[in-house]
PDB file of C-alpha atoms in Angstrom:
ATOM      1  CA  UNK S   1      11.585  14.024   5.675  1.00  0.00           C
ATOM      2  CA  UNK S   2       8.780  11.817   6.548  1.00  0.00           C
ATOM      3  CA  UNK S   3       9.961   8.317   7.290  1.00  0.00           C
ATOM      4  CA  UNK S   4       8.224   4.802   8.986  1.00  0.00           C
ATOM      5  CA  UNK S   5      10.429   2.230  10.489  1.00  0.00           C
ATOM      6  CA  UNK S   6       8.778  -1.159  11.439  1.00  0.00           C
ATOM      7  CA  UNK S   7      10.165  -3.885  13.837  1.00  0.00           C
ATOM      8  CA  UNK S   8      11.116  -6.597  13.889  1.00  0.00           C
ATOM      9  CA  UNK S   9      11.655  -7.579  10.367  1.00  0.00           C
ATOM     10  CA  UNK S  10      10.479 -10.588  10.759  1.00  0.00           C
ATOM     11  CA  UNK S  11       8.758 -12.686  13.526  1.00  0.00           C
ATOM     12  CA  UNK S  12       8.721 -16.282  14.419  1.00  0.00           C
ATOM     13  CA  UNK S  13       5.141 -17.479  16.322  1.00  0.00           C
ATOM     14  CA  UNK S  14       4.117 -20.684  17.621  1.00  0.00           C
ATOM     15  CA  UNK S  15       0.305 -20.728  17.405  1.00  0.00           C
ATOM     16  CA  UNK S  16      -1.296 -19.110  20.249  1.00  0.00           C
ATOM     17  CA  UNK S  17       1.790 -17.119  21.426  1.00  0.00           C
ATOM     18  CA  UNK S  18       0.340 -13.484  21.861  1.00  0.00           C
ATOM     19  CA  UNK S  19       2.830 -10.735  20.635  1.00  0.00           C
ATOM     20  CA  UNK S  20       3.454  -6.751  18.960  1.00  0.00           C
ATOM     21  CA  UNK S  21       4.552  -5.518  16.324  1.00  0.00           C
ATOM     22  CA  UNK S  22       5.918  -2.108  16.207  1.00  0.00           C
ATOM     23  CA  UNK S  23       5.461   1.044  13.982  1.00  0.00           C
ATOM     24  CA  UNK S  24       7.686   4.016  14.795  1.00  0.00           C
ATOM     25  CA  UNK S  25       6.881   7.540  12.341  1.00  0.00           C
ATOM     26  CA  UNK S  26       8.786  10.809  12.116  1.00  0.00           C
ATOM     27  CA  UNK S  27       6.323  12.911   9.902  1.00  0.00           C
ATOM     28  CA  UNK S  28       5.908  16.681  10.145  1.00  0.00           C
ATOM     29  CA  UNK S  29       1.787  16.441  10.520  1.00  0.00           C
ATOM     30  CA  UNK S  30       0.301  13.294  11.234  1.00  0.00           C
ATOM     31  CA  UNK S  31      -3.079  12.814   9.519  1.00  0.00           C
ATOM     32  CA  UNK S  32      -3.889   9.171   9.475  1.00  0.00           C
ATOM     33  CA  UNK S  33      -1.891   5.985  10.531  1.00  0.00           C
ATOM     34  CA  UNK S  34      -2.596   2.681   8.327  1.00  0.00           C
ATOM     35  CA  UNK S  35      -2.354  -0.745   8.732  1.00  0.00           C
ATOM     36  CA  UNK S  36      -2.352  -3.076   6.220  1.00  0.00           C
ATOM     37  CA  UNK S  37      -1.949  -6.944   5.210  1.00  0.00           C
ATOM     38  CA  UNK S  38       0.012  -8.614   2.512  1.00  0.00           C
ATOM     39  CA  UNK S  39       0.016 -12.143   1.398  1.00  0.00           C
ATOM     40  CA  UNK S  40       2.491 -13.470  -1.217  1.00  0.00           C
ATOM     41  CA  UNK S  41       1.670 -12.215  -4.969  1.00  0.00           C
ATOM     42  CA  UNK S  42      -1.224  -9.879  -3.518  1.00  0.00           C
ATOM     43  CA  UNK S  43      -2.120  -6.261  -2.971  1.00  0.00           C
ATOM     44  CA  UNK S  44      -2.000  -5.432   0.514  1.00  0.00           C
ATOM     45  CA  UNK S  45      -5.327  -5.772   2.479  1.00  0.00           C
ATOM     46  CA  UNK S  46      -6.637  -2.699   4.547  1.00  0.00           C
ATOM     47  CA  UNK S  47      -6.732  -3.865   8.313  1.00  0.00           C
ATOM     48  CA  UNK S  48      -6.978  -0.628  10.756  1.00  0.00           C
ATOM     49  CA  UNK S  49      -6.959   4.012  10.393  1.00  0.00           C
ATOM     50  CA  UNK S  50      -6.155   5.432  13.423  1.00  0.00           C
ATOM     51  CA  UNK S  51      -6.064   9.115  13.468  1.00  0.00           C
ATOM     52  CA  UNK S  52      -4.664  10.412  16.636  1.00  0.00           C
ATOM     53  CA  UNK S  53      -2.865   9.583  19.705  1.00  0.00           C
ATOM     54  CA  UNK S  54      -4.603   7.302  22.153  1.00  0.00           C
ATOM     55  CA  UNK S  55      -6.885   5.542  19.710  1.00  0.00           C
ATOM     56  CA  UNK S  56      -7.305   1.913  19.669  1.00  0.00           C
ATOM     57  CA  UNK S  57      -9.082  -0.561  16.938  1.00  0.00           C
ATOM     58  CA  UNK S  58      -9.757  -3.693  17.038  1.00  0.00           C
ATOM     59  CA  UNK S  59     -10.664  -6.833  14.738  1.00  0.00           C
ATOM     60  CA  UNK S  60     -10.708 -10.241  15.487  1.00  0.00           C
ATOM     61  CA  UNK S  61      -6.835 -11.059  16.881  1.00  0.00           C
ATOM     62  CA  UNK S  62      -5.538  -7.609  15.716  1.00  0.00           C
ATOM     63  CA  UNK S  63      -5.762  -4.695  18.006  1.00  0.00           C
ATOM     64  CA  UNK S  64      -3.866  -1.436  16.802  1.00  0.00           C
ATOM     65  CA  UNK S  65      -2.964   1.334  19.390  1.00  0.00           C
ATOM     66  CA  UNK S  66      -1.506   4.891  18.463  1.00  0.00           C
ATOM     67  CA  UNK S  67       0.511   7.061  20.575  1.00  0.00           C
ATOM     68  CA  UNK S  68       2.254  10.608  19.456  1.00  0.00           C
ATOM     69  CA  UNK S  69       5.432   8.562  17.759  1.00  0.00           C
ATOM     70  CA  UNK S  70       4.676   5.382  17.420  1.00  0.00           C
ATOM     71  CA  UNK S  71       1.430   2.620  16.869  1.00  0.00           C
ATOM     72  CA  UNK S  72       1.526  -1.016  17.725  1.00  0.00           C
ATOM     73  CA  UNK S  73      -0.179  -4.291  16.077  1.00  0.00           C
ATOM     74  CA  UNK S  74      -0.813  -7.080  19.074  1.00  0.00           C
ATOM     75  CA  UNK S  75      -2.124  -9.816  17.639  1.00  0.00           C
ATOM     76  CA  UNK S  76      -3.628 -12.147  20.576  1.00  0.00           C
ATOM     77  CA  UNK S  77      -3.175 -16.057  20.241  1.00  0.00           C
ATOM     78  CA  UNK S  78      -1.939 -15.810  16.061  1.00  0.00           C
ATOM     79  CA  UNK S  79      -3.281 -18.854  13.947  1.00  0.00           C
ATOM     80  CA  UNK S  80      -1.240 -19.883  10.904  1.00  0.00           C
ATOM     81  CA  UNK S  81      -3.853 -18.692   8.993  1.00  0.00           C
ATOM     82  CA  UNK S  82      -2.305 -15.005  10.475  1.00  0.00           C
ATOM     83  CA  UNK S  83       0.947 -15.395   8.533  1.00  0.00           C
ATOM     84  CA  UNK S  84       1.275 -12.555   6.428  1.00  0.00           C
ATOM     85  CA  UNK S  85       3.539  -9.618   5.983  1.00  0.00           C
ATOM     86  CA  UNK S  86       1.795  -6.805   7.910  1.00  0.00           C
ATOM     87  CA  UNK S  87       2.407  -3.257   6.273  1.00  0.00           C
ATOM     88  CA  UNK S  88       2.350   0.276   8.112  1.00  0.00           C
ATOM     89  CA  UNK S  89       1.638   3.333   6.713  1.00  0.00           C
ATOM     90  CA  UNK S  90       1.116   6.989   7.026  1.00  0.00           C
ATOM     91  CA  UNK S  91      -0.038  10.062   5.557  1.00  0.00           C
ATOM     92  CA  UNK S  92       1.102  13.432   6.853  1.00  0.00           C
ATOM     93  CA  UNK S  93       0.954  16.025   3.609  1.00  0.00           C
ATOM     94  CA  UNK S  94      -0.514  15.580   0.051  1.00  0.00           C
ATOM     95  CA  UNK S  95      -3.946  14.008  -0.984  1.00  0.00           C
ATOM     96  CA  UNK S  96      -3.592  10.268  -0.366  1.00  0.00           C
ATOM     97  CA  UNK S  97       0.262  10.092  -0.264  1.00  0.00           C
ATOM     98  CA  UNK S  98       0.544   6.817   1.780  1.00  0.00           C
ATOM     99  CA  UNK S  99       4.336   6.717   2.651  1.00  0.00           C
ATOM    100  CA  UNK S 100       4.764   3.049   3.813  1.00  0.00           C
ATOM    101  CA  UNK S 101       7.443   1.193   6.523  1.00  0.00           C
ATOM    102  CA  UNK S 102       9.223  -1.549   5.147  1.00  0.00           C
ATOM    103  CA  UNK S 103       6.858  -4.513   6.900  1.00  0.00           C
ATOM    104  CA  UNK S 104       7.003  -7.410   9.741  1.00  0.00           C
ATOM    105  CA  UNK S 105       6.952 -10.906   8.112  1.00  0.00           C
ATOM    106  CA  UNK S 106       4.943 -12.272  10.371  1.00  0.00           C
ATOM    107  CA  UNK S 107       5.254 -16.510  10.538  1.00  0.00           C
ATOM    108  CA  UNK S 108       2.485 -18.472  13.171  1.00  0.00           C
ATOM    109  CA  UNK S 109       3.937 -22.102  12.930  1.00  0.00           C
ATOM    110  CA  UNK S 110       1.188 -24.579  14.404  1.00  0.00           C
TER     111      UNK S 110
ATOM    112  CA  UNK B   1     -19.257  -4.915  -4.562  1.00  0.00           C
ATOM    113  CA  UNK B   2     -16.056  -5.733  -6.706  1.00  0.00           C
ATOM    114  CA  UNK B   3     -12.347  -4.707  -5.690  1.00  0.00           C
ATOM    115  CA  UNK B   4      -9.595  -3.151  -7.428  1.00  0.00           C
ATOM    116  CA  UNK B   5      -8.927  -4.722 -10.868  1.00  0.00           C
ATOM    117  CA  UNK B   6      -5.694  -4.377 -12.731  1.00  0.00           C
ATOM    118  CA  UNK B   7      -4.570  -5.971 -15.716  1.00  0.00           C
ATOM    119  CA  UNK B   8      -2.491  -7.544 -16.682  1.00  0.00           C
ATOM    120  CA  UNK B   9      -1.329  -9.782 -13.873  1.00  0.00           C
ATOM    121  CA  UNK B  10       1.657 -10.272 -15.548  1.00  0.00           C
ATOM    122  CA  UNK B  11       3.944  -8.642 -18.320  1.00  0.00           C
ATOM    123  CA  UNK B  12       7.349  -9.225 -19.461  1.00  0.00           C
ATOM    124  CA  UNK B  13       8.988  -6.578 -21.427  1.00  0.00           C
ATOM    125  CA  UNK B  14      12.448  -5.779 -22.918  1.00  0.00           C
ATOM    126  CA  UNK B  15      14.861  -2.638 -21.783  1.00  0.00           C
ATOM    127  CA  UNK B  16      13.895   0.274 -23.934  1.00  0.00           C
ATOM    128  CA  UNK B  17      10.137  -1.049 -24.467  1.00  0.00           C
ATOM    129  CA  UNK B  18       7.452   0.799 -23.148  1.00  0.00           C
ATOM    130  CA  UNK B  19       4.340  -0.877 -21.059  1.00  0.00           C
ATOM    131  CA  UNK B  20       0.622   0.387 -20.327  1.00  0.00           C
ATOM    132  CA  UNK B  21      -0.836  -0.603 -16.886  1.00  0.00           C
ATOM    133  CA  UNK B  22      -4.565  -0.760 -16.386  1.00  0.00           C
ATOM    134  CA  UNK B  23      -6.933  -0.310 -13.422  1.00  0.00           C
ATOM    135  CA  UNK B  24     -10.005   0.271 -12.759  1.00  0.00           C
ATOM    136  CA  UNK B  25     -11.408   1.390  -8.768  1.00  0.00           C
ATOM    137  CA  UNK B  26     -14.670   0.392  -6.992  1.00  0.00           C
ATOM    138  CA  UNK B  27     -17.713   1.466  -8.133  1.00  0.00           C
ATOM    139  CA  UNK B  28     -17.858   5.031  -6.854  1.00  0.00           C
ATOM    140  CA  UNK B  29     -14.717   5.618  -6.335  1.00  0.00           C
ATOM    141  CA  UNK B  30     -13.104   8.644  -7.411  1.00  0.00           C
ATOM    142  CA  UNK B  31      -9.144   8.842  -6.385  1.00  0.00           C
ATOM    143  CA  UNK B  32      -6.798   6.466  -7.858  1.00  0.00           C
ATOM    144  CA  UNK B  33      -3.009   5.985  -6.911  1.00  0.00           C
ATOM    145  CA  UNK B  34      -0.284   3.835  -7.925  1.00  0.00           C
ATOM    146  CA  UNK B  35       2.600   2.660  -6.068  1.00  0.00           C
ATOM    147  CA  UNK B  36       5.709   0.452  -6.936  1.00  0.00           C
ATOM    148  CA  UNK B  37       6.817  -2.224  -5.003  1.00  0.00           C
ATOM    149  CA  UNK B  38      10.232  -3.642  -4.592  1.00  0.00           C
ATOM    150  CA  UNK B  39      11.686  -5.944  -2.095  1.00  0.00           C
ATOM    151  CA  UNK B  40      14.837  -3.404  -1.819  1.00  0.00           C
ATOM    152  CA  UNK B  41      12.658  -0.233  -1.880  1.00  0.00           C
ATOM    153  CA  UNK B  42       9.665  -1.407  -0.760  1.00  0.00           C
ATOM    154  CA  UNK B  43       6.392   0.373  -1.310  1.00  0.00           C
ATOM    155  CA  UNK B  44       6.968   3.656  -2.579  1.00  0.00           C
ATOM    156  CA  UNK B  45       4.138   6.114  -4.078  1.00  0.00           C
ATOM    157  CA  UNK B  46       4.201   7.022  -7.722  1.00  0.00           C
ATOM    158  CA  UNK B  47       1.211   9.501  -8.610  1.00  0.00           C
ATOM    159  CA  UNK B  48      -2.451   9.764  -7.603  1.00  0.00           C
ATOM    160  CA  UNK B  49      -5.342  11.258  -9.740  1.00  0.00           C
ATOM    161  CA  UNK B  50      -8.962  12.707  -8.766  1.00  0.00           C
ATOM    162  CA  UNK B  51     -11.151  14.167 -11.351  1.00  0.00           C
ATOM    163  CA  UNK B  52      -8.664  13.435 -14.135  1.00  0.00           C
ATOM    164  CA  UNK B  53      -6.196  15.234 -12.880  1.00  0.00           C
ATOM    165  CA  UNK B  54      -2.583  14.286 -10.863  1.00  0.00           C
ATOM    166  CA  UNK B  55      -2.821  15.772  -7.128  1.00  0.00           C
ATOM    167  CA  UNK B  56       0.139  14.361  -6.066  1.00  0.00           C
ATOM    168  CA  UNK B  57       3.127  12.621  -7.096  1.00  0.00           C
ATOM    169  CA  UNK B  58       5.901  10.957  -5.789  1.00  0.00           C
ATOM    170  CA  UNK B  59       9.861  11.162  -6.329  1.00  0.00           C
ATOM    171  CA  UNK B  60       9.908   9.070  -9.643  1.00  0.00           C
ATOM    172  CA  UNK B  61      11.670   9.959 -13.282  1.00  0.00           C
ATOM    173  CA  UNK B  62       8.842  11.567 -15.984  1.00  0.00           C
ATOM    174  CA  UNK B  63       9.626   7.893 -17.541  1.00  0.00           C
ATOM    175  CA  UNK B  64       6.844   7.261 -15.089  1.00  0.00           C
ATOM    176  CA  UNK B  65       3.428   8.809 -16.388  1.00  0.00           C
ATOM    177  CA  UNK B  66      -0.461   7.973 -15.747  1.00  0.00           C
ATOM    178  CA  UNK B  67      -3.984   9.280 -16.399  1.00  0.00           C
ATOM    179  CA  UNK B  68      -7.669   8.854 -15.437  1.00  0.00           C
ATOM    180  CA  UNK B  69     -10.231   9.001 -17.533  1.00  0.00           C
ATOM    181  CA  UNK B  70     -14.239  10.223 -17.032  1.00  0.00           C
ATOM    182  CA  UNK B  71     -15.432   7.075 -15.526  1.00  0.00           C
ATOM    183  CA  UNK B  72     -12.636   7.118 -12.979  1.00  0.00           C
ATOM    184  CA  UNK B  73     -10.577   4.397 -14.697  1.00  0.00           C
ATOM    185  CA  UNK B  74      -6.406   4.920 -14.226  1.00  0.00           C
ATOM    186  CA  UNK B  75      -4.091   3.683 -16.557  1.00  0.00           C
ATOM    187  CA  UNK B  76       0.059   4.344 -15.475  1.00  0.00           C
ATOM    188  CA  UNK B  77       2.859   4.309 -18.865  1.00  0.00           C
ATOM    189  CA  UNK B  78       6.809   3.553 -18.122  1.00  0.00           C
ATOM    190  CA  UNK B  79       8.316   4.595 -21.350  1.00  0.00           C
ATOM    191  CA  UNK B  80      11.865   3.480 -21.881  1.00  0.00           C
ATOM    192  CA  UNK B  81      11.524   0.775 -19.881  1.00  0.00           C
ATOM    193  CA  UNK B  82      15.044  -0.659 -17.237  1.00  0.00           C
ATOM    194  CA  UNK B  83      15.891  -2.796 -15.483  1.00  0.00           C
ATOM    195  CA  UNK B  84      15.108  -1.612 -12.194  1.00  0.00           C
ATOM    196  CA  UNK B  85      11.703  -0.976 -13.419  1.00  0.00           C
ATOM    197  CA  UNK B  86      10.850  -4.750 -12.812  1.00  0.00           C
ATOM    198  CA  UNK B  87       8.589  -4.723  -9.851  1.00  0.00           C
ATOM    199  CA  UNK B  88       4.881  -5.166  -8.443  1.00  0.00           C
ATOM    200  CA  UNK B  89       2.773  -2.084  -9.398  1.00  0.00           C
ATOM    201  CA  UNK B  90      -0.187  -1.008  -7.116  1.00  0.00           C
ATOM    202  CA  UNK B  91      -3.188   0.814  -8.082  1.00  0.00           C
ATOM    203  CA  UNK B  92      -5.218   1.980  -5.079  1.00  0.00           C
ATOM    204  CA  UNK B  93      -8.546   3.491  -5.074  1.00  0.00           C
ATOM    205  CA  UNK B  94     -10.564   5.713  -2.613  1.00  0.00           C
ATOM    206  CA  UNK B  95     -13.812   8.026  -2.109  1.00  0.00           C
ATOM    207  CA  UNK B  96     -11.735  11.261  -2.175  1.00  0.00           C
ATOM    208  CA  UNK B  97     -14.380  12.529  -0.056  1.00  0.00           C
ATOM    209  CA  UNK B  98     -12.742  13.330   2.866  1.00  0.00           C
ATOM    210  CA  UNK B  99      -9.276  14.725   3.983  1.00  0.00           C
ATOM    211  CA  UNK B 100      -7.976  11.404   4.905  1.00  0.00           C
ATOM    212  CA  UNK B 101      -9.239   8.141   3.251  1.00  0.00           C
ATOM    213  CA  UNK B 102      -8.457   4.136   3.079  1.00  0.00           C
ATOM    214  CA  UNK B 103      -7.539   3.163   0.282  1.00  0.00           C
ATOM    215  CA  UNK B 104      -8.081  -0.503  -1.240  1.00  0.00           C
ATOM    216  CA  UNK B 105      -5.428  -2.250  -3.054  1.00  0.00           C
ATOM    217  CA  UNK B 106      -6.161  -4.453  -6.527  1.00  0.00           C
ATOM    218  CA  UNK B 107      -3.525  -7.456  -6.842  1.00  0.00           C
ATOM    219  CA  UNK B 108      -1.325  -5.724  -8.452  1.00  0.00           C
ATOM    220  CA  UNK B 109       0.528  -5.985 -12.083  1.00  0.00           C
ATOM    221  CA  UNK B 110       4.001  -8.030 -12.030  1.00  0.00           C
ATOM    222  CA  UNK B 111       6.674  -6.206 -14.418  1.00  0.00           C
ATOM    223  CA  UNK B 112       9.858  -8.258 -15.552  1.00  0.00           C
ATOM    224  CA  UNK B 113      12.249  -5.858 -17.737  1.00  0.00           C
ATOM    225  CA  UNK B 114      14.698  -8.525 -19.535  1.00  0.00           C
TER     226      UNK B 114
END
């Protein structure tokens, strides 16, 4: 069965302290690897697709790596305004079947 | 170019009721999925449509029902409505042009099942 563990569950930043967040996947086929971000009462916001092993994206503080089991976030010198649960997700089988990881509550005190 | 819209924002029901969720994709867009979000569950996929017709669909009781119509539009149906059915529900929407596609969130419709 297809599954997507993210770590930590949560995170504690002070502004300006560089650090990863984690995205582990067991899927039979992988065929895209998602990040998204959710703030409080909204739909999650798409961030990165990575689509195989050794790609990198980046966007402003975020850069998202991918290797064969596993994709990082590393967000470089957070803001508060970076506070957010960040979302990971993947799709390995059926037409837009996005099978998500439970999130990284992400908190960037000033 | 406008988002995701779903409506309502907000609905509070009774067990046994049924609800109708709404949501319309971006221009052009021709997928739509929904998804169900709990904070014990998290986000879990119900059903996605192309072409007015479901492609996929997720591990949910046939309580759980949708459509698209012509224009791409999506509306989801929870008949019989529990408690466990309170939660935020997702409507995504993509191109469907291509074997693997982002898709873009709305804000989502807030259930309570008293």
């Amino acid at each position: 069965e297809d599954q997507v563990t993210q770590s930590p569950e949560a995170l504690r930043l002070q502004e300006g302290e560089s650090s990863s967040l984690n995205c582990s996947y067991t899927v039979s086929g992988l065929r895209g690897l998602f990040w998204y971000r959710q703030d409080p009462g909204k739909g999650p916001e798409f961030l990165f697709t990575l689509y195989s092993a050794g790609e990198e994206k980046e966007k402003e503080r975020l850069k998202a790596t991918l290797t064969k089991k596993e994709s990082f976030l590393h967000i470089t010198a957070p803001k508060p305004e970076d506070s957010a649960t960040y979302l990971c997700a993947v799709v390995s089988g059926g037409y837009n079947k996005l099978i998500f990881g439970a999130g990284t509550r992400l908190a960037v005190h000033p | 170019k406008a988002g995701v819209t779903q409506t309502p924002r907000y609905l509070i029901k009774t067990r046994g009721q049924q609800v109708t969720l709404s949501c319309s994709p971006i221009s052009g867009h021709r997928s739509v999925s929904w998804y169900q979000q709990t904070p014990g569950q998290g986000l879990q996929f119900l059903f996605e449509y192309f072409s007015e017709t479901q492609r996929n669909k997720g591990n949910f009781p046939g309580r759980f029902s949708g459509r698209q119509f012509s224009n791409s539009r999506s509306e989801m149906n929870v008949s019989t409505l529990e408690l466990g059915d309170s939660a935020l529900y997702l409507c995504a929407s993509s191109w469907a042009q291509g074997a693997v596609e982002t898709q873009y969130f709305g804000p989502g419709t807030r259930l309570l099942v008293l």
